[in-house]
Short mmCIF file of C-alpha atoms in Angstrom, two decimals:
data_model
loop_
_atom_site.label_atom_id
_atom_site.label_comp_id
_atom_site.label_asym_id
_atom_site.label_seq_id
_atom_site.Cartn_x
_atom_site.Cartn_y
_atom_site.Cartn_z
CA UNK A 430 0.00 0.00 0.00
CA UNK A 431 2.89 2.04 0.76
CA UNK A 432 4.40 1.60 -2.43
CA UNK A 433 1.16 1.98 -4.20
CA UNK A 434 0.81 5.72 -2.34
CA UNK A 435 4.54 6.44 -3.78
CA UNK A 436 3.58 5.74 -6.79
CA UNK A 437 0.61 7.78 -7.09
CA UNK A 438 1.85 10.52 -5.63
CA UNK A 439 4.71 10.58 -7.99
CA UNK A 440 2.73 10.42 -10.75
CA UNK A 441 0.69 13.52 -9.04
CA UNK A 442 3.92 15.51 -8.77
CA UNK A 443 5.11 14.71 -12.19
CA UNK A 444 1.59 15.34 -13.87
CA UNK A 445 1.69 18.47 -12.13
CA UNK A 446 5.16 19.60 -13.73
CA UNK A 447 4.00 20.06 -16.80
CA UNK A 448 2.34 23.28 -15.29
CA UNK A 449 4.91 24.79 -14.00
CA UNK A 450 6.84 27.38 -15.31
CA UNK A 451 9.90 26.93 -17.34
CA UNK A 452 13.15 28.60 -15.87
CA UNK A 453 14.43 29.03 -19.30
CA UNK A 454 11.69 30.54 -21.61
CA UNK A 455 10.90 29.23 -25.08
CA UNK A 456 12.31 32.19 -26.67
CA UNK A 457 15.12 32.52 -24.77
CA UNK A 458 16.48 28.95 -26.40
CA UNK A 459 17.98 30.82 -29.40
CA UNK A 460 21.49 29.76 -27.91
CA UNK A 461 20.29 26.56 -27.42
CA UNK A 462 19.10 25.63 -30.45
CA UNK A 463 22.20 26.52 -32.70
CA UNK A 464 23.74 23.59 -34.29
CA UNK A 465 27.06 24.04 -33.01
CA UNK A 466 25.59 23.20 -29.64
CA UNK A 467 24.91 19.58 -30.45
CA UNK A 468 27.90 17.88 -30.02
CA UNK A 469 26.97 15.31 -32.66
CA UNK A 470 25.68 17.29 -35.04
CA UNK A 471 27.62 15.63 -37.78
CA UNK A 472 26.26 12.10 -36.71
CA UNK A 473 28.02 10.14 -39.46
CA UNK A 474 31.40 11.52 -38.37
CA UNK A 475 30.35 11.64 -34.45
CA UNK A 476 29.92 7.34 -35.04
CA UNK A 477 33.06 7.12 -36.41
CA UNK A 478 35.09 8.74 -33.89
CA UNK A 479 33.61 6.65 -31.26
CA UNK A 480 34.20 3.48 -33.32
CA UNK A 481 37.56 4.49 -33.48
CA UNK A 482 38.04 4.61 -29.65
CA UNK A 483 35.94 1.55 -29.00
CA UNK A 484 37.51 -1.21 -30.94
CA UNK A 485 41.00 -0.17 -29.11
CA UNK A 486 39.76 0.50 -25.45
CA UNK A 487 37.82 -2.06 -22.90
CA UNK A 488 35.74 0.92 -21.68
CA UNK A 489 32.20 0.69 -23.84
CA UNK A 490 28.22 2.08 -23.05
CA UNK A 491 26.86 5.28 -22.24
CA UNK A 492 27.76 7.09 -25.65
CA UNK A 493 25.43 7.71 -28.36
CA UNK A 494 26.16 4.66 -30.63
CA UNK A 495 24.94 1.11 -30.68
CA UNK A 496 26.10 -1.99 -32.88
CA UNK A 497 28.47 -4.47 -33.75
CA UNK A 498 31.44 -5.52 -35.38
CA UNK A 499 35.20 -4.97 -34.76
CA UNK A 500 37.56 -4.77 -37.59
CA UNK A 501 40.02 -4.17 -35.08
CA UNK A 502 42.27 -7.10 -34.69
CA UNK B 722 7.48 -9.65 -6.22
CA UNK B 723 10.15 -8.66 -8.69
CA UNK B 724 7.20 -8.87 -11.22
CA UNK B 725 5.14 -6.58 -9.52
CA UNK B 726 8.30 -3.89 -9.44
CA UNK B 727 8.45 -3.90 -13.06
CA UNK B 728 4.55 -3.97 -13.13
CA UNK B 729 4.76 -0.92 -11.00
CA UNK B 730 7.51 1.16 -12.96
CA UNK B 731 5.67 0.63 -16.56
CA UNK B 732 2.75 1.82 -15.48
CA UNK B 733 4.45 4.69 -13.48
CA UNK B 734 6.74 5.60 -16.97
CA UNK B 735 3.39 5.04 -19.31
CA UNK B 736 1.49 7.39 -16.73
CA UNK B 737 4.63 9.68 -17.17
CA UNK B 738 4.33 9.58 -20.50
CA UNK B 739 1.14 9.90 -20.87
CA UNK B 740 0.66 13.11 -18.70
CA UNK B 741 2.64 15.36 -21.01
CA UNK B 742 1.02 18.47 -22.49
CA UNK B 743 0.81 18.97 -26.52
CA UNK B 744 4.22 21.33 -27.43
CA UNK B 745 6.02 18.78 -29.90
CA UNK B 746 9.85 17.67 -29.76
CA UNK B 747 11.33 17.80 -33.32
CA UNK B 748 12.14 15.31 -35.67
CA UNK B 749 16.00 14.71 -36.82
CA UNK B 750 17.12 17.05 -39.56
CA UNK B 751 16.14 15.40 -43.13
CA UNK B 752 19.67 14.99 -44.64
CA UNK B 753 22.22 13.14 -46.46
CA UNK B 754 25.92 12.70 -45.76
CA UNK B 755 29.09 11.05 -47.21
CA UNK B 756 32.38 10.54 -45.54
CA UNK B 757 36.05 8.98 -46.49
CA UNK B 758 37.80 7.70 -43.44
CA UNK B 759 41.18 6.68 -42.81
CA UNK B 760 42.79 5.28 -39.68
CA UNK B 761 47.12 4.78 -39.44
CA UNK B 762 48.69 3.61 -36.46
CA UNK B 763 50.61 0.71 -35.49
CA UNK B 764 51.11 -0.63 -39.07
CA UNK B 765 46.79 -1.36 -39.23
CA UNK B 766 45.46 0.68 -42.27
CA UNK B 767 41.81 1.48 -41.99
CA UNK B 768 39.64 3.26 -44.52
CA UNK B 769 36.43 3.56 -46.46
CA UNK B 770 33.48 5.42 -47.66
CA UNK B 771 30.38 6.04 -45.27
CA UNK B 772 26.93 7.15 -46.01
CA UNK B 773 24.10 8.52 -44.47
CA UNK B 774 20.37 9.04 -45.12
CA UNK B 775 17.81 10.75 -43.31
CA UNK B 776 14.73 11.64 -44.74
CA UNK B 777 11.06 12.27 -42.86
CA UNK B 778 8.43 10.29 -44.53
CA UNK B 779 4.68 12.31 -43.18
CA UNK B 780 4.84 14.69 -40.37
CA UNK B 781 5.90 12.70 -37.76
CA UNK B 782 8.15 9.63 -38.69
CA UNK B 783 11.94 10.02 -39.95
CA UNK B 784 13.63 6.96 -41.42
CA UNK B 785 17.07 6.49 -41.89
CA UNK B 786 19.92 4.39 -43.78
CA UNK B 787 23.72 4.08 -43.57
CA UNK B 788 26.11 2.02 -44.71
CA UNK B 789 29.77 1.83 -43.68
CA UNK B 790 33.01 0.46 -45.02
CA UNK B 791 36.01 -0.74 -43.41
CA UNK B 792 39.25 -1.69 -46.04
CA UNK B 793 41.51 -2.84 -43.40
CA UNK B 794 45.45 -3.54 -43.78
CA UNK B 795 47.17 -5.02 -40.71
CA UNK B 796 50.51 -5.76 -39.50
CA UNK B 797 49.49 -4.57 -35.79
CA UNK B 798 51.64 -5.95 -33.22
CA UNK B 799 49.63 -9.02 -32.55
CA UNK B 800 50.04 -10.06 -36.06
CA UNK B 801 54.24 -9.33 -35.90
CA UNK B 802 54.55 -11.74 -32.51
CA UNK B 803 52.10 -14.00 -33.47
CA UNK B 804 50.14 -14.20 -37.33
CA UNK B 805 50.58 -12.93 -40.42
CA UNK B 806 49.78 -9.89 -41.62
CA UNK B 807 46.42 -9.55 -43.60
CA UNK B 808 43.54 -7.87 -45.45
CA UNK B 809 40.33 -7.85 -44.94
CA UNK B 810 36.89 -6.44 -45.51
CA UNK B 811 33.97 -5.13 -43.17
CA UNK B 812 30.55 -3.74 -44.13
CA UNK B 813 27.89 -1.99 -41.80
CA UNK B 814 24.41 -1.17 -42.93
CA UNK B 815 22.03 0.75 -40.56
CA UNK B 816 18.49 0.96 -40.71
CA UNK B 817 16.18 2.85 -38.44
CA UNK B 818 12.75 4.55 -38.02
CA UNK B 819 11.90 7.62 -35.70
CA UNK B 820 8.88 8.32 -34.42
CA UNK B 821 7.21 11.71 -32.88
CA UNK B 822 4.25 11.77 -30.83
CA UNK B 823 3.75 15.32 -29.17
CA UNK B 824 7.10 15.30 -26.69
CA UNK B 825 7.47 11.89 -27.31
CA UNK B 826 9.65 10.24 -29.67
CA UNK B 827 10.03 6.21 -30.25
CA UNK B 828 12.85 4.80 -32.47
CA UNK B 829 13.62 1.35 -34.06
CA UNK B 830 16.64 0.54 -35.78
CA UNK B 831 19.13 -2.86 -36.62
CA UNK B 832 22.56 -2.80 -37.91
CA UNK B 833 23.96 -5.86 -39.63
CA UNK B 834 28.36 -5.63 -39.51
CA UNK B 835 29.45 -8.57 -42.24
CA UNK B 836 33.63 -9.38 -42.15
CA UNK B 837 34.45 -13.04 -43.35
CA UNK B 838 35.16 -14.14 -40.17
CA UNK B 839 32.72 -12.08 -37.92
CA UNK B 840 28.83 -11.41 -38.68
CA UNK B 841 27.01 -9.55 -36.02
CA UNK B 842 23.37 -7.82 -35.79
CA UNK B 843 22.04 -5.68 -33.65
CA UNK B 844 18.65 -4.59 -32.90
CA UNK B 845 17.45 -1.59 -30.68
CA UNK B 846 14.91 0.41 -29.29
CA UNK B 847 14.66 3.54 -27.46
CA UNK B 848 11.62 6.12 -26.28
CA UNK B 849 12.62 9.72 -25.26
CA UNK B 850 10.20 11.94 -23.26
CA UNK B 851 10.03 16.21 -22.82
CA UNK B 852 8.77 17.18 -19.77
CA UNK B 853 8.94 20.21 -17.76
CA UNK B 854 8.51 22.85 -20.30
CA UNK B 855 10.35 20.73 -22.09
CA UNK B 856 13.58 21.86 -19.86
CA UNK B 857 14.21 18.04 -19.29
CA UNK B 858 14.39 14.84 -21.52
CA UNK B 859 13.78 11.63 -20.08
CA UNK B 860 15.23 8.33 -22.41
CA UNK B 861 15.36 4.95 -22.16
CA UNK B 862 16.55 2.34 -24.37
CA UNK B 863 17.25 -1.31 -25.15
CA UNK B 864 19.06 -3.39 -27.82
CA UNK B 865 20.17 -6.71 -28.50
CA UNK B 866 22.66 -8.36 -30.57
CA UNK B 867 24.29 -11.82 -31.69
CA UNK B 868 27.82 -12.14 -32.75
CA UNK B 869 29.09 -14.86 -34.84
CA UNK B 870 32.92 -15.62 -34.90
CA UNK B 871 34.87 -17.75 -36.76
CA UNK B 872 38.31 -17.77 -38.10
CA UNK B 873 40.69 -17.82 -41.10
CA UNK B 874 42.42 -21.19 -41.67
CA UNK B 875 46.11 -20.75 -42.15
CA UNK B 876 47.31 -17.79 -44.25
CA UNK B 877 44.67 -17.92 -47.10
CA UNK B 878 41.92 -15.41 -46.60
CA UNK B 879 38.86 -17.03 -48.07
CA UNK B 880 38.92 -20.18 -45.97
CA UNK B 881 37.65 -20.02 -42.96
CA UNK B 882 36.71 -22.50 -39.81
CA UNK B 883 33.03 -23.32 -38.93
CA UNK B 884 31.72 -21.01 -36.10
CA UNK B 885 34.08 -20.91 -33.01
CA UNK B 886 31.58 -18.54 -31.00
CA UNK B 887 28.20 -17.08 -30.83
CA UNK B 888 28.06 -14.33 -28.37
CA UNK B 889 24.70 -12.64 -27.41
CA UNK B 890 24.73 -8.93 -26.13
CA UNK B 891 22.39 -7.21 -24.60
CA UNK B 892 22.34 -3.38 -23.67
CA UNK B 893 20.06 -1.41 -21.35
CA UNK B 894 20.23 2.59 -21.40
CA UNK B 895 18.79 5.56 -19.53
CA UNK B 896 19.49 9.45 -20.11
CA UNK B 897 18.55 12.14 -18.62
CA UNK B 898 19.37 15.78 -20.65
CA UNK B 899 18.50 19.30 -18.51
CA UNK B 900 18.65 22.85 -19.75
CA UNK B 901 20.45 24.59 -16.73
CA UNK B 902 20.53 28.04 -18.13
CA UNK B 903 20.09 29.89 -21.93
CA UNK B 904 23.34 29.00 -22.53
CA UNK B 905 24.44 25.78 -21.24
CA UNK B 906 22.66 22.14 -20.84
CA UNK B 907 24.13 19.20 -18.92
CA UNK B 908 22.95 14.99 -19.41
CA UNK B 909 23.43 11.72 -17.76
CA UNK B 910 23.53 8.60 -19.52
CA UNK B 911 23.93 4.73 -17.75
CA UNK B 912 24.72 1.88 -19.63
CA UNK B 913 24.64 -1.64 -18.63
CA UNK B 914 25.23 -4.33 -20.85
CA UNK B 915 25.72 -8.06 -21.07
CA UNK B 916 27.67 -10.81 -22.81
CA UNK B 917 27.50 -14.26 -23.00
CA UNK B 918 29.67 -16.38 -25.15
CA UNK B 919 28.31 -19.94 -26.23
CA UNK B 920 31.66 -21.51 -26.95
CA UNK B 921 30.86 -23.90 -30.28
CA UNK B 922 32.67 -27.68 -31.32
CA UNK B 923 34.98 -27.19 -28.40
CA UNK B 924 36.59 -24.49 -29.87
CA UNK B 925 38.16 -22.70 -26.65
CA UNK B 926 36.30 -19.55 -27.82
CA UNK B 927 34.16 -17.64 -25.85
CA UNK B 928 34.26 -14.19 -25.98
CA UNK B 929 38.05 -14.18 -26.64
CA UNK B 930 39.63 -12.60 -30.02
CA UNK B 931 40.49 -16.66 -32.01
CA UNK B 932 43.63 -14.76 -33.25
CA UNK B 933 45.59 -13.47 -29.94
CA UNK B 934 47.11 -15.34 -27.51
CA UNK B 935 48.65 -14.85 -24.11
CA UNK B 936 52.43 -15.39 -23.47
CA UNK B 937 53.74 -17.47 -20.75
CA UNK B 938 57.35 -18.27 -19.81
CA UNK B 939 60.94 -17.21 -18.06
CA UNK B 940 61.64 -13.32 -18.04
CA UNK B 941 64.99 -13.11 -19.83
CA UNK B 942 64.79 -16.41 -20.73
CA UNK B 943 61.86 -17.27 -23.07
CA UNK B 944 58.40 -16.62 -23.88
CA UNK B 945 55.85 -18.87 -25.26
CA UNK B 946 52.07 -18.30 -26.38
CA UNK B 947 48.79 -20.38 -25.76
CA UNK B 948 45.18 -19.60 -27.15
CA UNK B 949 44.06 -17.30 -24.76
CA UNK B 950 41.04 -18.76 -22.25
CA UNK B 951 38.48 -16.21 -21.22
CA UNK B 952 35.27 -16.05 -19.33
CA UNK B 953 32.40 -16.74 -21.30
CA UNK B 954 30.17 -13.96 -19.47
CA UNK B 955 31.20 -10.05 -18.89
CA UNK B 956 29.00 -7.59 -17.06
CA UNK B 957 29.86 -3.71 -17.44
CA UNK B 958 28.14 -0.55 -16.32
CA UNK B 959 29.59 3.05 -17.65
CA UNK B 960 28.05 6.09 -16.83
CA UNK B 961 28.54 9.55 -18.75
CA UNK B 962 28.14 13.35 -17.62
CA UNK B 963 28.20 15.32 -20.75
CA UNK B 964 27.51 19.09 -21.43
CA UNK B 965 27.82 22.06 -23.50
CA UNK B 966 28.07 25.81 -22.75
CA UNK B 967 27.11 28.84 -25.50
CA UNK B 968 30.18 31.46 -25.17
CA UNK B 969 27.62 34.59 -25.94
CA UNK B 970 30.89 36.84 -26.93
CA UNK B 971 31.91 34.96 -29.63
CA UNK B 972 29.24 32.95 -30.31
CA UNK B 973 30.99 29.52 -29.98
CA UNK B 974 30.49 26.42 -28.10
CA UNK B 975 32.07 24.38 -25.18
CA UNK B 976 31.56 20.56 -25.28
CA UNK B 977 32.91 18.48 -22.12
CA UNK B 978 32.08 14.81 -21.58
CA UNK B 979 33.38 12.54 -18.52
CA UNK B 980 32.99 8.82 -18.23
CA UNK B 981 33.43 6.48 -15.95
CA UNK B 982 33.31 2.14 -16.44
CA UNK B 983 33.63 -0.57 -14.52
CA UNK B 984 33.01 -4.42 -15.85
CA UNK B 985 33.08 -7.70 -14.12
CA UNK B 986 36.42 -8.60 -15.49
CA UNK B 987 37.85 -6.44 -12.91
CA UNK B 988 38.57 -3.50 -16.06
CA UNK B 989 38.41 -0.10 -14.98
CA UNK B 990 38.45 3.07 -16.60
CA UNK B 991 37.44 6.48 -17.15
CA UNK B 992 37.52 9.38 -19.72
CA UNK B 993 37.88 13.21 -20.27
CA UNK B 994 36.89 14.91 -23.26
CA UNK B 995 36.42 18.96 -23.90
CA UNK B 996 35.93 20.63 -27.22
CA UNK B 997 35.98 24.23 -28.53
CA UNK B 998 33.40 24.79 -31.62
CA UNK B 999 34.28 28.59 -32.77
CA UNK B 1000 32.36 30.08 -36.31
CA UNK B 1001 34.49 32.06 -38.33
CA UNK B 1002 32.20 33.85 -41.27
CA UNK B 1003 31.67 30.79 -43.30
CA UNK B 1004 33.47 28.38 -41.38
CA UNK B 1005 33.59 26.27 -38.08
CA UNK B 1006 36.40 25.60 -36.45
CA UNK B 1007 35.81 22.47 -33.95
CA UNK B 1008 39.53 21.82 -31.41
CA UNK B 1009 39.30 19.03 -28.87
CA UNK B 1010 41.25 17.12 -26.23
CA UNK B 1011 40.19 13.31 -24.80
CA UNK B 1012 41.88 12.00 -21.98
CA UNK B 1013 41.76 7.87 -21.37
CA UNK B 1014 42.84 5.83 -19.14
CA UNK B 1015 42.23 2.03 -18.00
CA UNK B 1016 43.22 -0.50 -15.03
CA UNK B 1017 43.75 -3.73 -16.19
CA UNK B 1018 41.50 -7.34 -16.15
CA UNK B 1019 41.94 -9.21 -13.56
CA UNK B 1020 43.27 -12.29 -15.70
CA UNK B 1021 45.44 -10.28 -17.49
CA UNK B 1022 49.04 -10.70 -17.46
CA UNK B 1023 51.46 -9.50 -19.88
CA UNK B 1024 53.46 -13.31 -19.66
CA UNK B 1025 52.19 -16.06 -16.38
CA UNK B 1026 54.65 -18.33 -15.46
CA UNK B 1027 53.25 -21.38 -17.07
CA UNK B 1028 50.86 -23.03 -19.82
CA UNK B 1029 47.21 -23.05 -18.00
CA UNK B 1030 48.58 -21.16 -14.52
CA UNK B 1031 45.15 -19.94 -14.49
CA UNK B 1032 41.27 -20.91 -14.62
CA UNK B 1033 41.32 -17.75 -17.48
CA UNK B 1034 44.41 -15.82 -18.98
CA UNK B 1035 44.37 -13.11 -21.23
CA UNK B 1036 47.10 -10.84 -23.03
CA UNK B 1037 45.48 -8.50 -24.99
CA UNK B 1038 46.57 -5.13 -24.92
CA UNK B 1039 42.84 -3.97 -24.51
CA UNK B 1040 42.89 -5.62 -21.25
CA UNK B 1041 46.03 -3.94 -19.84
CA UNK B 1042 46.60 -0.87 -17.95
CA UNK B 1043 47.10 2.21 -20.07
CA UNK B 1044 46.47 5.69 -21.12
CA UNK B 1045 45.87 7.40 -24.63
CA UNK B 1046 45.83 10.84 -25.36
CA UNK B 1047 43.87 12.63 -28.70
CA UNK B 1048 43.81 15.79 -30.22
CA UNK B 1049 41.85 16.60 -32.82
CA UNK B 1050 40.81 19.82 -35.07
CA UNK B 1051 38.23 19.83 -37.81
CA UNK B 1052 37.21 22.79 -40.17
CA UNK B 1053 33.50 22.59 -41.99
CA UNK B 1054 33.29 25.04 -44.26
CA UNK B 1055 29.16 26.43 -45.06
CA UNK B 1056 28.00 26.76 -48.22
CA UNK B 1057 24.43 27.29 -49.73
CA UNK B 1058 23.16 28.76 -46.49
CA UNK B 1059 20.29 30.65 -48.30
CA UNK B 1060 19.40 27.41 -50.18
CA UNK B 1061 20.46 25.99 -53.92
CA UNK B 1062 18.09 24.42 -56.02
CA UNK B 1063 16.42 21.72 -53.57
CA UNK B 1064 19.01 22.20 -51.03
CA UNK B 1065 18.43 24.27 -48.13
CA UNK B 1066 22.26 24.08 -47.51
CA UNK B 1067 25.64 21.98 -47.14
CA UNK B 1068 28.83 21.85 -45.63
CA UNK B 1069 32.38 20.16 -46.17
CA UNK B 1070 34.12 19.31 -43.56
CA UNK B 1071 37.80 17.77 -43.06
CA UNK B 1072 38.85 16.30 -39.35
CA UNK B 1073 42.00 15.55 -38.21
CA UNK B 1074 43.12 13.34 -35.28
CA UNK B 1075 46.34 12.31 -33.71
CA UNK B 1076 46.12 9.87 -30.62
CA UNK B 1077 48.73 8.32 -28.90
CA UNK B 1078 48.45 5.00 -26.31
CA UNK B 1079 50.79 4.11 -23.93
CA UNK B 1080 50.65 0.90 -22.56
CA UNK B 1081 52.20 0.07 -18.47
CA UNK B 1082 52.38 -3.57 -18.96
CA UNK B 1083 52.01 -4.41 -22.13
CA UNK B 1084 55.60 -5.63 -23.60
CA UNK B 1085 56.34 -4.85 -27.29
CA UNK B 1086 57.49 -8.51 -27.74
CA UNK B 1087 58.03 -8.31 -31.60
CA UNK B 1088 61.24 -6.14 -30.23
CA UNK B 1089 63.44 -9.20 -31.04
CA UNK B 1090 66.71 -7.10 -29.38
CA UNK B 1091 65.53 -7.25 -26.07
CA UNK B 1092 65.33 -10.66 -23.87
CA UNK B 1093 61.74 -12.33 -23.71
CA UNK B 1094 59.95 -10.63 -21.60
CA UNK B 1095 62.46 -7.54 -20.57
CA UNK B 1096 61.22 -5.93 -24.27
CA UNK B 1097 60.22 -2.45 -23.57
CA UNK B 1098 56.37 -1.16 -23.08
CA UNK B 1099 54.35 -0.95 -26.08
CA UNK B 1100 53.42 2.42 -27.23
CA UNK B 1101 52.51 3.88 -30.75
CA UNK B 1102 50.77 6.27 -32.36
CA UNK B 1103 47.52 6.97 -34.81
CA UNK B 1104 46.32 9.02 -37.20
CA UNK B 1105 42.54 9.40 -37.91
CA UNK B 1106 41.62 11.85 -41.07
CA UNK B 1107 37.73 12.22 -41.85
CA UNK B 1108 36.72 14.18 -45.15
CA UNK B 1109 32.84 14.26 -45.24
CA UNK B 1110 30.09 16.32 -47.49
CA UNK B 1111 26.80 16.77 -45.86
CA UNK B 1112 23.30 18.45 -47.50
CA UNK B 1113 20.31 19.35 -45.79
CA UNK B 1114 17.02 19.62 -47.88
#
């Protein structure tokens, strides 16, 4: 029951975020939105260069590429 | 009980979901890229073409296609101590859908990776939520892949043994991305993800490389090599803190990203990146710095004592302790910013990167003027060029 009350009032709090008042206005996001702000904004070259790093390190996860394969031997 | 839990969280993320207001996220930009890639370093030629596709099909789906080549020449270092050097051939094609429903966006893709002695396909899929004036994006994501490895038999490249491995990979990701201010933004990212290796015909190979081996013998006196013997399972969790800051004077951009991973091999690590993205007229100037460094497996040794000292034993240089450093600078040059014909504009962009690795207990053991296993630390460096030519329409 407790868990259940958690749950709903989570819910309530989140449901009731969408009401509240953004700290950053919508036209204030100018800066935001320029491209040079996305740090892969060339996605094609962004996958490369962490292919590059991931077929020679152990590290792997929690960057912005998925697959398989090595060619790396 | 552990049921109910995950009972309890859908329905808490679909209520979450559900209780979003009606200002739309975006779909990604419809364009099309092509890119020439070339990796150098350590006698291993790498390079290829690479496309991309992205076009929106309707208002609110986006569907993409890529395809990637790797021409790969290698002489590396495990080839000089123990193979012979080689060519081969790796494709990647990518397909994927995006999906946009008010803040919420959905996305499907697979990629299929095809080398004549490794096939592997992945399939994933990820949902991304705006919430809080859209200030915040919530993601989540899944994917799952099977790896096939085999191997070439003796020095002839188009024979090849029947499958040694089958490895099945599973990945499970959350984000979370905040605006902080008009000018900066900060996300979170975890990543867990799972292997387990099916060793096939008694092969020995489970989620070890069929090629490398690890070295056992007398320092000074001799050094020998075995087919290396991992684990057939690995476990690893990394999780990235990433942001970017708008420089209002000269209207240019910082980029930092830190990482930290851990796996169940006993492998630690963790990473530093910053970049500097300044416009000049026509052109963007991108400079950046990455930092790595890694603690080594816990069955890796750079030579044991003796053949089968160990349950597992393992000496790739992947698995040892070391650093790399990369520094990179790319130009993109603008043109057609006002549009041209049915393009609303392009760019052409050339990337250069120079990384070096130095390894702390990995020996260079191809240095034949040095006693077996006195040879000095590995160490080399790479170069990475990237020409690509992107159009937006």
């Amino acid at each position: 029951m407790k868990r259940f009350v958690l749950i709903i009032t989570t819910v309530y709090i989140f449901s009731g975020c969408s009401s509240w008042e953004p700290w950053v206005k919508p036209y204030e996001r100018e800066n935001l939105s320029d491209p040079i702000m996305n740090v892969a904004r060339d996605p094609i070259s962004a996958g490369y260069y962490h292919h590059v790093f991931e077929t020679r390190e152990s590290a792997r996860g929690a960057g912005a590429v998925t697959g398989g394969g090595c060619g790396c031997n | 009980m552990k049921l109910k839990q995950t009972a309890y969280l859908f329905i808490l993320t679909c209520l979450l979901l559900l209780s979003s207001t009606s200002r739309a996220a975006v779909l990604p930009d419809e364009r099309a890229d092509a890119m020439y890639h070339s990796y150098d370093g350590d006698e291993i030629q790498v390079t290829g073409p690479a496309i991309l596709i992205r076009k929106n099909v309707g208002a609110s789906t986006s569907v993409f296609y890529q395809y990637y080549e790797d021409n790969i020449t290698s002489a590396s270092i495990d080839v000089r101590v123990g193979g012979s050097p080689y060519e081969e051939f790796r494709t990647e094609n990518s397909v994927g859908v995006d999906y946009l429903n008010g803040k919420t966006t959905m996305n499907l893709s697979y990629t299929d990776s095809s080398e004549n002695d490794y096939e592997a396909g992945t399939f994933s899929v990820g949902i991304s939520q705006d919430f809080f004036g859209d200030l915040s994006t919530l993601s989540m994501g899944f994917s799952q892949g099977t790896d096939s490895v085999t191997q070439r038999t003796g020095n002839n490249p188009t024979t090849f043994s029947s499958e040694l491995s089958n490895i099945k990979r599973t990945n499970y990701r959350v984000g979370f991305s905040q605006i902080l201010t008009k000018n900066s933004t900060i996300s979170l990212g975890w990543e867990t993800i799972t292997d387990e290796a099916t060793e096939q015909g008694g092969s020995g190979v489970t989620l070890n490389n069929p090629y490398r081996s690890y070295s056992y013998g007398t320092p000074g006196v001799n050094r020998f090599f075995a087919r290396e013997i991992y684990p057939n399972t690995r476990t690893s969790n990394a999780l990235g803190i990433r942001g970017s800051y708008f420089v209002n004077t000269f209207k240019s951009a910082i980029h930092y990203e830190y990482r930290w991973f851990q796996d169940s091999w006993g492998i630690q690590s963790n990473s530093l990146g910053l970049s500097y993205v300044h416009p000049v007229k026509n052109w963007e100037l991108d400079f950046r710095w990455r930092y790595y460094t890694q603690d080594k497996a816990d069955f890796y040794r750079d030579m044991f004592d003796f053949a089968n000292q160990f349950t597992y034993m393992g000496r790739d240089k992947e698995l040892s302790t070391y650093t790399s450093m990369a520094v990179g600078i790319s130009g993109s040059y603008k043109f057609a910013k006002n549009g041209w014909g049915w393009i609303d504009k392009g760019s052409v962009n050339l990337s250069y990167d120079l990384i070096n690795f130095e390894y702390e207990d990995f020996r260079a053991a191809d240095d034949t003027t040095a006693n077996p296993g006195e040879e000095p630390f590995f160490q080399f460096e790479a170069e990475v060029i990237q020409a690509t030519l992107s159009i937006w329409f």
